[in-house]
Amino acid sequence: MLTLGGLSLGVVAMPQLLRPSKGGTDATVPAGGIAPAAQTAVGVRPQVAAFTRAMPVAPVLAPVASGSNCDVYQLAVQAATEEIIPGVQTPVLTYGGKFLAPTIRAKTGRRTLVSVTNNLTEPVNTHLHGGHTAAAMDGYPMDLVQPGNSRMYDYGNGQQGATLWYHDHSHHTEAEHTFRGLHGAYIIEDPAEQSLNLPSGAYDVPILLRDVEFDADGNLLFFDDPANRTTVLANGVPQPYFQVAARKYRFRLICSANERVFKLSLNNNGKLVQIGSDGGLLPAPVRLDQLVLGSAERADVVIDFSSFPVGSQVVLSDAAAGPILRFDVTRTAPDSSRVPNTLRALPVLPAGTVQRSVDLSFDPGDGTGMPTGLVNGKTFDENRVDIKVKRGDTEIWTVTSSDPPGTPHTFHLHLVQFQVLERNGKAPLPEDRGLKDTVGFVAGETIKLKARFTDELGKYVYHCHYLEHSQLGMMAQLEIVP
Ligand SMILES: [Cu+2]
């Protein structure tokens, strides 16, 4: 069910209000010249036979040039079609021409320069989610790449190894652009992790999980209740299979759904061993029967298929959506990898010296149109700095929502990884562990987190990562000052 502040969102009202007219642009023209789905379109659950197509693994993007301490990449944002449903060509937005965007594999301490060219007919930009990135390179919502233009993003990759992702962050179109395909995996490999001997190479596989809705013609249906996105895609494919060897794999799970909390488990008594979260490795592996992963969160898990005989099938399911991916154990393979009992200690942060409260909510207005997203009672304004943070400070933030109880949100802070200290005055939940940049919660809950703002100066946003919420203004900005 749709719970934007307890309101029911009219389908017809959404295009105008989610995409305000800018400079005479027809607000109902979907992104990038994609053929518009009728506003009255209704979602159709495509009939796709389960486990008949292989899950693709995104190609690793090859640099176009490399220096002694940097790699240069090119990504073109362009419209394309993709056969998501067998026999149906679906218009999508892409980084590089394919719905499943290429993976960028960076290294800790080695710069990455990414030139993004906009081949659409409307502005885009790119944010490296979870990146400890200079403000000018962060994909600020108003820092746009105009049609026909290119810009270079310069990522220092000074942080420890982590599973990040890149996605569009252009204000008022971030939700639609990301939904239609503008997102991909960005992995920072860390030489300091090599001695751990975790599964690597072909056994280190990113999996982007997201939900989607189609209309009767196979178009992606964005302007509808997100609760109707009932088809789940793993690396862009509904219910694929993935052939594995009877050995350990590291899967980097990325929830790239706009509004979703996955509750993932394996059948056949399979275990998910979580080794990392948003910002990198956990202090120690955690054996899970169920993994909770909400919008924009990541979890690195190891699955050991050696306990399954060749010929076995192990299904990854979501508690709500059902089976989403089947692992087929098809062969044996040598395995010298391991999951050590100790992975990587969390950084010890100084005591917090500044306390802040952040409240995410909706203003329902007069109830006839779309609500307005608010942070501490104010909708996003690029000309307003909501808080000033002194560089180097460690702060304690208390995050709540004054919406009707149960309204879901997910809080995302740019630039830094934080540690969740408490949830509802108690110890954090399993999904809160490790270094986080995104944390899901519902109205009525209280999240207390701690972050240290190091290195960079300038303006960064913090917002709800239910992207339709940030698109409606549930976003604010901080400025880091000397
Ligand atoms: Cu929200």
Coordinates of N, CA and C in Angstrom, one line a residue, residues 127-132 159-167 184-188 206-209 250-257 260 262 264 274-282 288 291-301 410-418 430-440 465:
H127 N 25.5 10.8 -9.1 CA 26.0 10.8 -7.7 C 26.6 9.4 -7.4
L128 N 27.8 9.4 -6.8 CA 28.4 8.2 -6.3 C 27.9 8.0 -4.9
H129 N 27.0 7.1 -4.7 CA 26.3 6.9 -3.4 C 27.3 6.1 -2.5
G130 N 27.5 6.8 -1.4 CA 28.5 6.2 -0.4 C 29.9 6.7 -0.6
G131 N 30.1 7.5 -1.6 CA 31.5 8.0 -1.9 C 31.9 9.1 -1.0
H132 N 33.1 9.0 -0.5 CA 33.7 10.2 0.3 C 34.3 11.1 -0.8
Q159 N 38.6 6.2 0.7 CA 38.0 5.4 1.7 C 38.3 3.9 1.6
Q160 N 38.0 3.1 2.6 CA 38.3 1.7 2.6 C 37.4 1.0 1.6
G161 N 37.7 -0.2 1.3 CA 37.0 -1.0 0.3 C 35.5 -1.0 0.7
A162 N 34.6 -0.9 -0.3 CA 33.2 -0.9 -0.1 C 32.4 -1.1 -1.4
T163 N 31.2 -1.5 -1.2 CA 30.3 -1.7 -2.4 C 29.4 -0.4 -2.5
L164 N 29.7 0.4 -3.4 CA 28.9 1.7 -3.6 C 28.1 1.5 -4.9
W165 N 27.3 2.5 -5.2 CA 26.6 2.5 -6.5 C 26.5 3.9 -7.0
Y166 N 26.4 4.0 -8.3 CA 26.2 5.4 -8.9 C 24.8 5.5 -9.5
H167 N 24.2 6.6 -9.3 CA 22.8 6.8 -9.9 C 22.6 8.3 -10.1
G184 N 24.2 2.0 -11.4 CA 25.1 0.8 -11.6 C 26.0 0.7 -10.4
A185 N 26.7 -0.4 -10.4 CA 27.5 -0.8 -9.2 C 28.9 -0.1 -9.3
Y186 N 29.4 0.3 -8.2 CA 30.8 0.9 -8.1 C 31.5 0.3 -6.9
I187 N 32.5 -0.5 -7.2 CA 33.1 -1.2 -6.1 C 34.5 -0.7 -5.9
I188 N 34.8 -0.4 -4.6 CA 36.1 0.0 -4.3 C 36.8 -1.2 -3.7
P206 N 28.5 -8.7 -8.1 CA 27.5 -7.7 -7.7 C 26.1 -8.1 -8.2
I207 N 25.1 -8.0 -7.4 CA 23.7 -8.2 -7.8 C 22.9 -7.0 -7.4
L208 N 22.4 -6.4 -8.4 CA 21.4 -5.3 -8.1 C 20.0 -5.8 -8.1
L209 N 19.4 -5.6 -6.9 CA 18.0 -6.0 -6.8 C 17.1 -4.8 -6.8
R250 N 31.2 -14.5 -3.1 CA 30.9 -13.2 -2.4 C 29.9 -12.5 -3.4
F251 N 28.7 -12.2 -2.8 CA 27.7 -11.5 -3.6 C 27.6 -10.1 -3.0
R252 N 27.7 -9.1 -3.8 CA 27.5 -7.7 -3.3 C 26.1 -7.3 -3.7
L253 N 25.2 -7.4 -2.7 CA 23.8 -7.1 -2.9 C 23.6 -5.6 -2.8
I254 N 23.0 -5.0 -3.8 CA 22.7 -3.6 -3.8 C 21.2 -3.5 -4.0
C255 N 20.5 -2.8 -3.1 CA 19.0 -2.6 -3.3 C 18.9 -1.3 -4.0
S256 N 18.7 -1.4 -5.3 CA 18.5 -0.2 -6.2 C 17.1 0.2 -6.4
A257 N 16.2 -0.4 -5.7 CA 14.7 -0.1 -5.8 C 14.5 1.3 -5.2
R260 N 11.6 0.3 -1.3 CA 11.5 -1.2 -1.0 C 12.3 -1.6 0.2
F262 N 13.7 -5.3 1.1 CA 13.8 -6.7 0.9 C 14.1 -7.5 2.2
L264 N 15.4 -11.1 2.7 CA 15.9 -12.1 1.8 C 16.3 -13.3 2.6
Q274 N 26.8 -12.5 6.2 CA 27.1 -11.1 5.9 C 28.5 -10.8 6.3
I275 N 29.3 -10.2 5.4 CA 30.6 -9.8 5.7 C 30.8 -8.3 5.6
G276 N 29.9 -7.6 4.9 CA 30.0 -6.1 4.8 C 28.7 -5.5 4.7
S277 N 28.6 -4.2 4.9 CA 27.4 -3.4 4.7 C 27.8 -2.1 3.9
D278 N 27.1 -1.1 4.0 CA 27.2 0.1 3.1 C 28.7 0.5 2.9
G279 N 29.4 0.7 4.0 CA 30.7 1.3 3.9 C 31.9 0.4 3.9
G280 N 31.6 -0.9 3.9 CA 32.7 -1.9 3.8 C 32.5 -3.0 4.8
L281 N 33.7 -3.7 5.1 CA 33.6 -4.9 5.9 C 33.1 -4.7 7.3
L282 N 32.4 -5.7 7.8 CA 32.0 -5.7 9.2 C 33.2 -6.2 10.1
L288 N 23.2 -15.4 8.8 CA 21.9 -14.9 8.9 C 20.9 -15.9 8.3
L291 N 18.1 -11.6 5.7 CA 18.9 -10.4 5.5 C 17.9 -9.3 5.1
V292 N 17.9 -8.2 5.9 CA 17.0 -7.1 5.6 C 17.8 -6.0 4.8
L293 N 17.3 -5.6 3.7 CA 18.0 -4.7 2.8 C 17.0 -3.7 2.2
G294 N 17.1 -2.5 2.6 CA 16.2 -1.5 2.1 C 16.8 -0.6 1.0
S295 N 16.0 0.3 0.5 CA 16.4 1.1 -0.7 C 17.8 1.8 -0.4
A296 N 18.7 1.6 -1.3 CA 20.0 2.2 -1.4 C 21.0 1.5 -0.4
E297 N 20.5 0.5 0.4 CA 21.5 -0.2 1.3 C 22.2 -1.3 0.5
R298 N 23.4 -1.6 1.0 CA 24.1 -2.7 0.4 C 24.6 -3.7 1.5
A299 N 24.7 -4.9 1.1 CA 25.2 -6.0 2.0 C 26.1 -6.9 1.2
D300 N 27.3 -7.1 1.6 CA 28.2 -8.1 1.1 C 27.9 -9.4 1.8
V301 N 27.6 -10.5 1.1 CA 27.3 -11.7 1.7 C 28.2 -12.8 1.1
T410 N 13.8 6.2 4.5 CA 15.2 5.7 4.6 C 16.1 6.9 4.5
F411 N 16.9 7.1 5.6 CA 17.7 8.3 5.7 C 19.1 8.1 5.1
H412 N 19.5 9.0 4.3 CA 20.8 8.9 3.6 C 21.5 10.2 3.8
L413 N 22.8 10.1 4.2 CA 23.7 11.2 4.4 C 24.8 11.1 3.4
H414 N 25.0 12.2 2.6 CA 26.1 12.1 1.7 C 27.5 12.3 2.4
L415 N 28.5 12.0 1.7 CA 29.9 12.2 2.1 C 30.5 11.2 3.1
V416 N 29.7 11.0 4.2 CA 30.3 10.2 5.3 C 29.6 8.9 5.5
Q417 N 30.3 7.9 6.1 CA 29.6 6.8 6.6 C 29.4 7.0 8.1
F418 N 28.3 6.6 8.6 CA 28.0 6.8 10.0 C 27.8 5.4 10.7
P430 N 20.1 -5.9 13.4 CA 21.2 -6.5 12.6 C 21.5 -5.7 11.4
E431 N 20.4 -5.2 10.7 CA 20.7 -4.5 9.4 C 21.3 -3.1 9.6
D432 N 21.5 -2.7 10.9 CA 22.1 -1.4 11.2 C 23.6 -1.5 11.4
R433 N 24.1 -2.7 11.3 CA 25.5 -2.9 11.8 C 26.5 -2.4 10.7
G434 N 27.7 -2.1 11.2 CA 28.8 -1.7 10.3 C 28.8 -0.2 10.0
L435 N 29.5 0.1 8.9 CA 29.5 1.5 8.5 C 28.4 1.7 7.5
K436 N 27.5 2.7 7.8 CA 26.3 2.9 7.1 C 26.3 4.3 6.4
D437 N 25.6 4.4 5.3 CA 25.3 5.7 4.8 C 23.8 5.9 4.6
T438 N 23.1 4.8 4.8 CA 21.6 4.8 4.6 C 21.0 3.9 5.6
V439 N 20.0 4.3 6.2 CA 19.3 3.5 7.2 C 17.8 3.7 7.1
G440 N 17.1 2.5 7.0 CA 15.7 2.5 6.9 C 15.0 2.5 8.2
H465 N 15.9 8.4 1.1 CA 16.3 7.7 -0.1 C 15.2 6.9 -0.7

